[in-house]
Each structure stands twice: as structure tokens, then as C-alpha cells.
Amino acid sequence: MADVVATSSEPALGAIRLAWWRERLEQLDEGGEAPAEPRLQAVAGELLGRGVSGVELSRLEDGWLPLLEPFPWGDVQAAGLRLRGRLLFGLSARLLGGRGEDAERAGEMWSLVDGAMHCSDSASRQFLSGEARKLLAVPQPAMPRKLRPLTVLAALAAVDLVRAGGGLARLSVAIRHRLMGTLPRG
């Protein structure tokens, strides 16, 4: 779906392409062979048998759809990015044997930072970064150990957000997160 957003010049056409992906993901739950599309075949082969449904994955469309709108971005796009992060981290946490809700807030923050880093509009980038900072400012408990290989992505996003750090700063945050399960604070 990221490819659709990145390559769509018209929001209406992008929405049609996202709808195609949503429908194909939903159809995976009906059984039968996956379409001859490598990413759909990978979903069918790797995720469906492990308790992730095509319908659950199809909800990602709701997270990507607002990003087709022109700049400047605001609350609607931030909500879409939060949803995307909750879904991706929640489903991934389940695959790791944890509870999805334990990773969802970290996913929201990661997704907002990721959206800001890939956004070409300065005002929208600043808005999304501000929304991520708000999430980071609220203390949260340490991540469960089994989810830390996933939530380290949020720790790295947090350090990118609050500090201008290079590789050593990021490495330090990753190690600290692995040991303690915490996210950097501003």
C-alpha cells in the first residue's frame, strides 16, 4: 500500500488501487490459491496460517487512504498513520507470541515518525513530528521482552525524533531498549 501512495498522482486513482489491495486481502480468507502477485502469495503463505486474517490486513487501507490527500496534512492523516502503526505492531506482536495491545502505542509513535520522515512537505512533516512527540511525552510501561525485537523500531524512531544522533546514538538506544524495554524521552 505504501507503493500505491508513493506512486499515485491522483487521489481518486490511488483510492481505487488501495481498494483493489483491500479486496484481494479480504479474498485470501475465502481459501483457494492466492493471486499470482508475490506479496499476496507471501501473505497467504506466511501469515494466514499463523492467525492473521486477510480481513485484518485489509484494514491497513484505512491507514493509507488519508495519505493520498494533498498537503498540508493534519489530524486526518495523523489518525491514519496512528491506525497503520497500531495495526502493524498489534498484528506483529501477536506473531511474536505477545499481546497486540502491548505494542500498539509504540506502533503509533513509530508510524507518525516514519510518516514525517517520508513526507516531502515541511509543514506536514513538522505537524506529524509534533504528534509523535506528544505520544512520546506520555510515560508508558516497559515493553514485554518478547516484543522488543519489534518495538526497537519505535525506540529508533524516538531517538530520530528527539535527538540528532548518528549511528552510535541509535545503537545505544537499541541496546538500552533491548535490556530495559523503554523508549527515549525528549
JSON list of C-alpha atoms in Angstrom, two decimals:
[
{"chain": "A", "resi": 1, "resn": "MET", "atom": "CA", "xyz": [0.00, 0.00, 0.00]},
{"chain": "A", "resi": 2, "resn": "ALA", "atom": "CA", "xyz": [2.97, 2.28, 0.54]},
{"chain": "A", "resi": 3, "resn": "ASP", "atom": "CA", "xyz": [3.84, 1.82, -3.13]},
{"chain": "A", "resi": 4, "resn": "VAL", "atom": "CA", "xyz": [0.35, 2.92, -4.11]},
{"chain": "A", "resi": 5, "resn": "VAL", "atom": "CA", "xyz": [0.59, 6.11, -2.05]},
{"chain": "A", "resi": 6, "resn": "ALA", "atom": "CA", "xyz": [4.11, 6.87, -3.25]},
{"chain": "A", "resi": 7, "resn": "THR", "atom": "CA", "xyz": [3.27, 6.42, -6.94]},
{"chain": "A", "resi": 8, "resn": "SER", "atom": "CA", "xyz": [-0.23, 7.92, -7.13]},
{"chain": "A", "resi": 9, "resn": "SER", "atom": "CA", "xyz": [-0.52, 11.38, -8.62]},
{"chain": "A", "resi": 10, "resn": "GLU", "atom": "CA", "xyz": [-4.31, 11.47, -8.43]},
{"chain": "A", "resi": 11, "resn": "PRO", "atom": "CA", "xyz": [-6.05, 10.75, -5.10]},
{"chain": "A", "resi": 12, "resn": "ALA", "atom": "CA", "xyz": [-9.06, 9.11, -6.79]},
{"chain": "A", "resi": 13, "resn": "LEU", "atom": "CA", "xyz": [-6.91, 6.69, -8.78]},
{"chain": "A", "resi": 14, "resn": "GLY", "atom": "CA", "xyz": [-4.82, 5.93, -5.71]},
{"chain": "A", "resi": 15, "resn": "ALA", "atom": "CA", "xyz": [-8.01, 5.17, -3.78]},
{"chain": "A", "resi": 16, "resn": "ILE", "atom": "CA", "xyz": [-9.07, 2.70, -6.48]},
{"chain": "A", "resi": 17, "resn": "ARG", "atom": "CA", "xyz": [-5.69, 0.98, -6.31]},
{"chain": "A", "resi": 18, "resn": "LEU", "atom": "CA", "xyz": [-5.88, 0.77, -2.50]},
{"chain": "A", "resi": 19, "resn": "ALA", "atom": "CA", "xyz": [-9.39, -0.68, -2.79]},
{"chain": "A", "resi": 20, "resn": "TRP", "atom": "CA", "xyz": [-8.00, -3.37, -5.11]},
{"chain": "A", "resi": 21, "resn": "TRP", "atom": "CA", "xyz": [-5.45, -4.37, -2.45]},
{"chain": "A", "resi": 22, "resn": "ARG", "atom": "CA", "xyz": [-8.10, -4.36, 0.28]},
{"chain": "A", "resi": 23, "resn": "GLU", "atom": "CA", "xyz": [-10.36, -6.63, -1.78]},
{"chain": "A", "resi": 24, "resn": "ARG", "atom": "CA", "xyz": [-7.53, -9.04, -2.64]},
{"chain": "A", "resi": 25, "resn": "LEU", "atom": "CA", "xyz": [-6.52, -9.28, 1.02]},
{"chain": "A", "resi": 26, "resn": "GLU", "atom": "CA", "xyz": [-10.11, -9.96, 2.07]},
{"chain": "A", "resi": 27, "resn": "GLN", "atom": "CA", "xyz": [-10.42, -12.67, -0.59]},
{"chain": "A", "resi": 28, "resn": "LEU", "atom": "CA", "xyz": [-7.45, -14.52, 0.88]},
{"chain": "A", "resi": 29, "resn": "ASP", "atom": "CA", "xyz": [-9.71, -15.59, 3.76]},
{"chain": "A", "resi": 30, "resn": "GLU", "atom": "CA", "xyz": [-12.02, -17.37, 1.33]},
{"chain": "A", "resi": 31, "resn": "GLY", "atom": "CA", "xyz": [-9.43, -20.07, 0.67]},
{"chain": "A", "resi": 32, "resn": "GLY", "atom": "CA", "xyz": [-8.20, -21.18, -2.66]},
{"chain": "A", "resi": 33, "resn": "GLU", "atom": "CA", "xyz": [-5.00, -20.05, -4.32]},
{"chain": "A", "resi": 34, "resn": "ALA", "atom": "CA", "xyz": [-3.61, -16.60, -3.77]},
{"chain": "A", "resi": 35, "resn": "PRO", "atom": "CA", "xyz": [-3.47, -14.43, -6.90]},
{"chain": "A", "resi": 36, "resn": "ALA", "atom": "CA", "xyz": [-0.23, -14.51, -8.87]},
{"chain": "A", "resi": 37, "resn": "GLU", "atom": "CA", "xyz": [1.04, -11.44, -7.03]},
{"chain": "A", "resi": 38, "resn": "PRO", "atom": "CA", "xyz": [4.17, -12.17, -4.96]},
{"chain": "A", "resi": 39, "resn": "ARG", "atom": "CA", "xyz": [3.17, -10.04, -1.97]},
{"chain": "A", "resi": 40, "resn": "LEU", "atom": "CA", "xyz": [-0.27, -11.65, -1.75]},
{"chain": "A", "resi": 41, "resn": "GLN", "atom": "CA", "xyz": [1.28, -15.09, -2.08]},
{"chain": "A", "resi": 42, "resn": "ALA", "atom": "CA", "xyz": [3.68, -14.22, 0.75]},
{"chain": "A", "resi": 43, "resn": "VAL", "atom": "CA", "xyz": [0.77, -13.10, 2.94]},
{"chain": "A", "resi": 44, "resn": "ALA", "atom": "CA", "xyz": [-1.09, -16.32, 2.21]},
{"chain": "A", "resi": 45, "resn": "GLY", "atom": "CA", "xyz": [1.96, -18.48, 2.83]},
{"chain": "A", "resi": 46, "resn": "GLU", "atom": "CA", "xyz": [3.42, -16.73, 5.87]},
{"chain": "A", "resi": 47, "resn": "LEU", "atom": "CA", "xyz": [0.58, -15.05, 7.75]},
{"chain": "A", "resi": 48, "resn": "LEU", "atom": "CA", "xyz": [-2.76, -16.75, 7.18]},
{"chain": "A", "resi": 49, "resn": "GLY", "atom": "CA", "xyz": [-1.67, -19.99, 8.79]},
{"chain": "A", "resi": 50, "resn": "ARG", "atom": "CA", "xyz": [-0.34, -18.12, 11.82]},
{"chain": "A", "resi": 51, "resn": "GLY", "atom": "CA", "xyz": [-3.59, -16.49, 12.86]},
{"chain": "A", "resi": 52, "resn": "VAL", "atom": "CA", "xyz": [-3.54, -13.25, 10.87]},
{"chain": "A", "resi": 53, "resn": "SER", "atom": "CA", "xyz": [-6.51, -12.89, 8.55]},
{"chain": "A", "resi": 54, "resn": "GLY", "atom": "CA", "xyz": [-6.72, -11.12, 5.24]},
{"chain": "A", "resi": 55, "resn": "VAL", "atom": "CA", "xyz": [-9.56, -9.01, 6.64]},
{"chain": "A", "resi": 56, "resn": "GLU", "atom": "CA", "xyz": [-7.32, -7.80, 9.46]},
{"chain": "A", "resi": 57, "resn": "LEU", "atom": "CA", "xyz": [-4.63, -6.85, 6.97]},
{"chain": "A", "resi": 58, "resn": "SER", "atom": "CA", "xyz": [-7.16, -5.18, 4.68]},
{"chain": "A", "resi": 59, "resn": "ARG", "atom": "CA", "xyz": [-7.86, -2.63, 7.44]},
{"chain": "A", "resi": 60, "resn": "LEU", "atom": "CA", "xyz": [-4.47, -1.13, 6.58]},
{"chain": "A", "resi": 61, "resn": "GLU", "atom": "CA", "xyz": [-6.24, 0.61, 3.70]},
{"chain": "A", "resi": 62, "resn": "ASP", "atom": "CA", "xyz": [-7.86, 2.94, 6.24]},
{"chain": "A", "resi": 63, "resn": "GLY", "atom": "CA", "xyz": [-4.41, 3.97, 7.43]},
{"chain": "A", "resi": 64, "resn": "TRP", "atom": "CA", "xyz": [-3.03, 4.66, 3.96]},
{"chain": "A", "resi": 65, "resn": "LEU", "atom": "CA", "xyz": [-6.06, 6.27, 2.32]},
{"chain": "A", "resi": 66, "resn": "PRO", "atom": "CA", "xyz": [-5.71, 9.70, 4.03]},
{"chain": "A", "resi": 67, "resn": "LEU", "atom": "CA", "xyz": [-2.12, 9.95, 2.81]},
{"chain": "A", "resi": 68, "resn": "LEU", "atom": "CA", "xyz": [-3.37, 10.32, -0.75]},
{"chain": "A", "resi": 69, "resn": "GLU", "atom": "CA", "xyz": [-4.73, 13.78, 0.08]},
{"chain": "A", "resi": 70, "resn": "PRO", "atom": "CA", "xyz": [-2.72, 16.86, -0.89]},
{"chain": "A", "resi": 71, "resn": "PHE", "atom": "CA", "xyz": [-0.61, 18.80, 1.61]},
{"chain": "A", "resi": 72, "resn": "PRO", "atom": "CA", "xyz": [-0.77, 20.24, 4.15]},
{"chain": "A", "resi": 73, "resn": "TRP", "atom": "CA", "xyz": [-1.59, 17.22, 6.26]},
{"chain": "A", "resi": 74, "resn": "GLY", "atom": "CA", "xyz": [-3.35, 17.43, 9.60]},
{"chain": "A", "resi": 75, "resn": "ASP", "atom": "CA", "xyz": [-5.40, 15.43, 12.07]},
{"chain": "A", "resi": 76, "resn": "VAL", "atom": "CA", "xyz": [-6.93, 13.08, 9.48]},
{"chain": "A", "resi": 77, "resn": "GLN", "atom": "CA", "xyz": [-3.55, 11.97, 8.16]},
{"chain": "A", "resi": 78, "resn": "ALA", "atom": "CA", "xyz": [-2.13, 11.67, 11.69]},
{"chain": "A", "resi": 79, "resn": "ALA", "atom": "CA", "xyz": [-5.09, 9.47, 12.64]},
{"chain": "A", "resi": 80, "resn": "GLY", "atom": "CA", "xyz": [-4.47, 7.31, 9.57]},
{"chain": "A", "resi": 81, "resn": "LEU", "atom": "CA", "xyz": [-0.80, 6.92, 10.46]},
{"chain": "A", "resi": 82, "resn": "ARG", "atom": "CA", "xyz": [-1.67, 6.04, 14.06]},
{"chain": "A", "resi": 83, "resn": "LEU", "atom": "CA", "xyz": [-4.07, 3.38, 12.81]},
{"chain": "A", "resi": 84, "resn": "ARG", "atom": "CA", "xyz": [-1.44, 1.98, 10.46]},
{"chain": "A", "resi": 85, "resn": "GLY", "atom": "CA", "xyz": [1.05, 1.73, 13.33]},
{"chain": "A", "resi": 86, "resn": "ARG", "atom": "CA", "xyz": [-1.47, 0.14, 15.71]},
{"chain": "A", "resi": 87, "resn": "LEU", "atom": "CA", "xyz": [-2.41, -2.46, 13.14]},
{"chain": "A", "resi": 88, "resn": "LEU", "atom": "CA", "xyz": [1.13, -3.31, 12.04]},
{"chain": "A", "resi": 89, "resn": "PHE", "atom": "CA", "xyz": [2.56, -3.51, 15.55]},
{"chain": "A", "resi": 90, "resn": "GLY", "atom": "CA", "xyz": [-0.52, -5.21, 17.01]},
{"chain": "A", "resi": 91, "resn": "LEU", "atom": "CA", "xyz": [-0.52, -7.97, 14.40]},
{"chain": "A", "resi": 92, "resn": "SER", "atom": "CA", "xyz": [3.27, -8.32, 14.60]},
{"chain": "A", "resi": 93, "resn": "ALA", "atom": "CA", "xyz": [3.11, -8.61, 18.39]},
{"chain": "A", "resi": 94, "resn": "ARG", "atom": "CA", "xyz": [0.67, -11.47, 18.04]},
{"chain": "A", "resi": 95, "resn": "LEU", "atom": "CA", "xyz": [3.04, -13.19, 15.61]},
{"chain": "A", "resi": 96, "resn": "LEU", "atom": "CA", "xyz": [5.77, -12.88, 18.25]},
{"chain": "A", "resi": 97, "resn": "GLY", "atom": "CA", "xyz": [3.52, -14.56, 20.81]},
{"chain": "A", "resi": 98, "resn": "GLY", "atom": "CA", "xyz": [2.58, -11.41, 22.70]},
{"chain": "A", "resi": 99, "resn": "ARG", "atom": "CA", "xyz": [-0.48, -9.28, 23.18]},
{"chain": "A", "resi": 100, "resn": "GLY", "atom": "CA", "xyz": [-1.16, -6.86, 20.34]},
{"chain": "A", "resi": 101, "resn": "GLU", "atom": "CA", "xyz": [-2.25, -4.06, 22.66]},
{"chain": "A", "resi": 102, "resn": "ASP", "atom": "CA", "xyz": [1.16, -4.09, 24.36]},
{"chain": "A", "resi": 103, "resn": "ALA", "atom": "CA", "xyz": [2.82, -2.83, 21.19]},
{"chain": "A", "resi": 104, "resn": "GLU", "atom": "CA", "xyz": [0.12, -0.66, 19.62]},
{"chain": "A", "resi": 105, "resn": "ARG", "atom": "CA", "xyz": [1.12, 2.67, 21.19]},
{"chain": "A", "resi": 106, "resn": "ALA", "atom": "CA", "xyz": [4.74, 2.12, 20.17]},
{"chain": "A", "resi": 107, "resn": "GLY", "atom": "CA", "xyz": [3.43, 1.39, 16.67]},
{"chain": "A", "resi": 108, "resn": "GLU", "atom": "CA", "xyz": [1.52, 4.66, 16.58]},
{"chain": "A", "resi": 109, "resn": "MET", "atom": "CA", "xyz": [4.60, 6.66, 17.51]},
{"chain": "A", "resi": 110, "resn": "TRP", "atom": "CA", "xyz": [6.79, 4.76, 15.02]},
{"chain": "A", "resi": 111, "resn": "SER", "atom": "CA", "xyz": [4.27, 5.31, 12.24]},
{"chain": "A", "resi": 112, "resn": "LEU", "atom": "CA", "xyz": [4.00, 9.05, 12.88]},
{"chain": "A", "resi": 113, "resn": "VAL", "atom": "CA", "xyz": [7.79, 9.41, 12.79]},
{"chain": "A", "resi": 114, "resn": "ASP", "atom": "CA", "xyz": [8.01, 7.22, 9.70]},
{"chain": "A", "resi": 115, "resn": "GLY", "atom": "CA", "xyz": [5.32, 9.33, 8.02]},
{"chain": "A", "resi": 116, "resn": "ALA", "atom": "CA", "xyz": [7.16, 12.53, 8.92]},
{"chain": "A", "resi": 117, "resn": "MET", "atom": "CA", "xyz": [10.48, 11.20, 7.66]},
{"chain": "A", "resi": 118, "resn": "HIS", "atom": "CA", "xyz": [8.97, 10.24, 4.30]},
{"chain": "A", "resi": 119, "resn": "CYS", "atom": "CA", "xyz": [6.87, 13.40, 3.90]},
{"chain": "A", "resi": 120, "resn": "SER", "atom": "CA", "xyz": [8.04, 15.95, 1.34]},
{"chain": "A", "resi": 121, "resn": "ASP", "atom": "CA", "xyz": [6.07, 18.88, 2.82]},
{"chain": "A", "resi": 122, "resn": "SER", "atom": "CA", "xyz": [7.86, 20.75, 5.62]},
{"chain": "A", "resi": 123, "resn": "ALA", "atom": "CA", "xyz": [4.72, 21.93, 7.46]},
{"chain": "A", "resi": 124, "resn": "SER", "atom": "CA", "xyz": [3.19, 18.45, 7.36]},
{"chain": "A", "resi": 125, "resn": "ARG", "atom": "CA", "xyz": [6.46, 16.91, 8.50]},
{"chain": "A", "resi": 126, "resn": "GLN", "atom": "CA", "xyz": [6.57, 19.28, 11.48]},
{"chain": "A", "resi": 127, "resn": "PHE", "atom": "CA", "xyz": [2.94, 18.53, 12.35]},
{"chain": "A", "resi": 128, "resn": "LEU", "atom": "CA", "xyz": [3.46, 14.77, 12.29]},
{"chain": "A", "resi": 129, "resn": "SER", "atom": "CA", "xyz": [6.66, 15.09, 14.35]},
{"chain": "A", "resi": 130, "resn": "GLY", "atom": "CA", "xyz": [4.75, 17.15, 16.90]},
{"chain": "A", "resi": 131, "resn": "GLU", "atom": "CA", "xyz": [2.06, 14.49, 17.14]},
{"chain": "A", "resi": 132, "resn": "ALA", "atom": "CA", "xyz": [4.72, 11.83, 17.69]},
{"chain": "A", "resi": 133, "resn": "ARG", "atom": "CA", "xyz": [6.34, 13.97, 20.40]},
{"chain": "A", "resi": 134, "resn": "LYS", "atom": "CA", "xyz": [3.00, 14.16, 22.22]},
{"chain": "A", "resi": 135, "resn": "LEU", "atom": "CA", "xyz": [2.81, 10.35, 22.29]},
{"chain": "A", "resi": 136, "resn": "LEU", "atom": "CA", "xyz": [6.41, 10.06, 23.42]},
{"chain": "A", "resi": 137, "resn": "ALA", "atom": "CA", "xyz": [5.86, 12.55, 26.26]},
{"chain": "A", "resi": 138, "resn": "VAL", "atom": "CA", "xyz": [3.31, 10.26, 27.94]},
{"chain": "A", "resi": 139, "resn": "PRO", "atom": "CA", "xyz": [5.14, 7.66, 30.05]},
{"chain": "A", "resi": 140, "resn": "GLN", "atom": "CA", "xyz": [4.42, 4.07, 29.19]},
{"chain": "A", "resi": 141, "resn": "PRO", "atom": "CA", "xyz": [5.48, 0.83, 30.81]},
{"chain": "A", "resi": 142, "resn": "ALA", "atom": "CA", "xyz": [8.46, -1.11, 29.57]},
{"chain": "A", "resi": 143, "resn": "MET", "atom": "CA", "xyz": [7.80, -3.30, 26.57]},
{"chain": "A", "resi": 144, "resn": "PRO", "atom": "CA", "xyz": [7.49, -7.01, 27.28]},
{"chain": "A", "resi": 145, "resn": "ARG", "atom": "CA", "xyz": [10.76, -8.79, 26.47]},
{"chain": "A", "resi": 146, "resn": "LYS", "atom": "CA", "xyz": [9.28, -10.94, 23.68]},
{"chain": "A", "resi": 147, "resn": "LEU", "atom": "CA", "xyz": [8.08, -7.82, 21.83]},
{"chain": "A", "resi": 148, "resn": "ARG", "atom": "CA", "xyz": [11.34, -5.89, 21.98]},
{"chain": "A", "resi": 149, "resn": "PRO", "atom": "CA", "xyz": [12.65, -7.15, 18.61]},
{"chain": "A", "resi": 150, "resn": "LEU", "atom": "CA", "xyz": [9.61, -5.33, 17.17]},
{"chain": "A", "resi": 151, "resn": "THR", "atom": "CA", "xyz": [9.39, -2.31, 19.45]},
{"chain": "A", "resi": 152, "resn": "VAL", "atom": "CA", "xyz": [13.06, -1.47, 18.93]},
{"chain": "A", "resi": 153, "resn": "LEU", "atom": "CA", "xyz": [11.77, 0.15, 15.73]},
{"chain": "A", "resi": 154, "resn": "ALA", "atom": "CA", "xyz": [9.80, 2.59, 17.90]},
{"chain": "A", "resi": 155, "resn": "ALA", "atom": "CA", "xyz": [12.87, 3.22, 20.07]},
{"chain": "A", "resi": 156, "resn": "LEU", "atom": "CA", "xyz": [14.92, 4.04, 16.98]},
{"chain": "A", "resi": 157, "resn": "ALA", "atom": "CA", "xyz": [12.16, 6.29, 15.65]},
{"chain": "A", "resi": 158, "resn": "ALA", "atom": "CA", "xyz": [12.04, 8.06, 19.03]},
{"chain": "A", "resi": 159, "resn": "VAL", "atom": "CA", "xyz": [15.77, 8.77, 19.02]},
{"chain": "A", "resi": 160, "resn": "ASP", "atom": "CA", "xyz": [15.49, 10.09, 15.46]},
{"chain": "A", "resi": 161, "resn": "LEU", "atom": "CA", "xyz": [12.69, 12.36, 16.66]},
{"chain": "A", "resi": 162, "resn": "VAL", "atom": "CA", "xyz": [14.22, 13.77, 19.85]},
{"chain": "A", "resi": 163, "resn": "ARG", "atom": "CA", "xyz": [17.94, 13.84, 19.07]},
{"chain": "A", "resi": 164, "resn": "ALA", "atom": "CA", "xyz": [20.11, 14.46, 16.10]},
{"chain": "A", "resi": 165, "resn": "GLY", "atom": "CA", "xyz": [22.02, 11.27, 16.66]},
{"chain": "A", "resi": 166, "resn": "GLY", "atom": "CA", "xyz": [24.18, 9.25, 14.41]},
{"chain": "A", "resi": 167, "resn": "GLY", "atom": "CA", "xyz": [24.82, 5.56, 14.34]},
{"chain": "A", "resi": 168, "resn": "LEU", "atom": "CA", "xyz": [26.31, 5.42, 17.85]},
{"chain": "A", "resi": 169, "resn": "ALA", "atom": "CA", "xyz": [23.29, 7.14, 19.43]},
{"chain": "A", "resi": 170, "resn": "ARG", "atom": "CA", "xyz": [20.94, 4.78, 17.64]},
{"chain": "A", "resi": 171, "resn": "LEU", "atom": "CA", "xyz": [22.98, 1.75, 18.66]},
{"chain": "A", "resi": 172, "resn": "SER", "atom": "CA", "xyz": [22.94, 2.89, 22.28]},
{"chain": "A", "resi": 173, "resn": "VAL", "atom": "CA", "xyz": [19.15, 3.33, 22.21]},
{"chain": "A", "resi": 174, "resn": "ALA", "atom": "CA", "xyz": [18.66, -0.08, 20.60]},
{"chain": "A", "resi": 175, "resn": "ILE", "atom": "CA", "xyz": [20.77, -1.80, 23.27]},
{"chain": "A", "resi": 176, "resn": "ARG", "atom": "CA", "xyz": [19.04, 0.07, 26.07]},
{"chain": "A", "resi": 177, "resn": "HIS", "atom": "CA", "xyz": [15.64, -0.84, 24.66]},
{"chain": "A", "resi": 178, "resn": "ARG", "atom": "CA", "xyz": [16.62, -4.49, 24.37]},
{"chain": "A", "resi": 179, "resn": "LEU", "atom": "CA", "xyz": [17.71, -4.54, 28.02]},
{"chain": "A", "resi": 180, "resn": "MET", "atom": "CA", "xyz": [15.10, -2.29, 29.62]},
{"chain": "A", "resi": 181, "resn": "GLY", "atom": "CA", "xyz": [12.21, -2.06, 27.16]},
{"chain": "A", "resi": 182, "resn": "THR", "atom": "CA", "xyz": [11.96, 1.71, 27.42]},
{"chain": "A", "resi": 183, "resn": "LEU", "atom": "CA", "xyz": [11.74, 4.41, 24.76]},
{"chain": "A", "resi": 184, "resn": "PRO", "atom": "CA", "xyz": [13.95, 7.52, 24.73]},
{"chain": "A", "resi": 185, "resn": "ARG", "atom": "CA", "xyz": [12.37, 10.64, 26.16]},
{"chain": "A", "resi": 186, "resn": "GLY", "atom": "CA", "xyz": [12.75, 14.19, 24.91]}
]
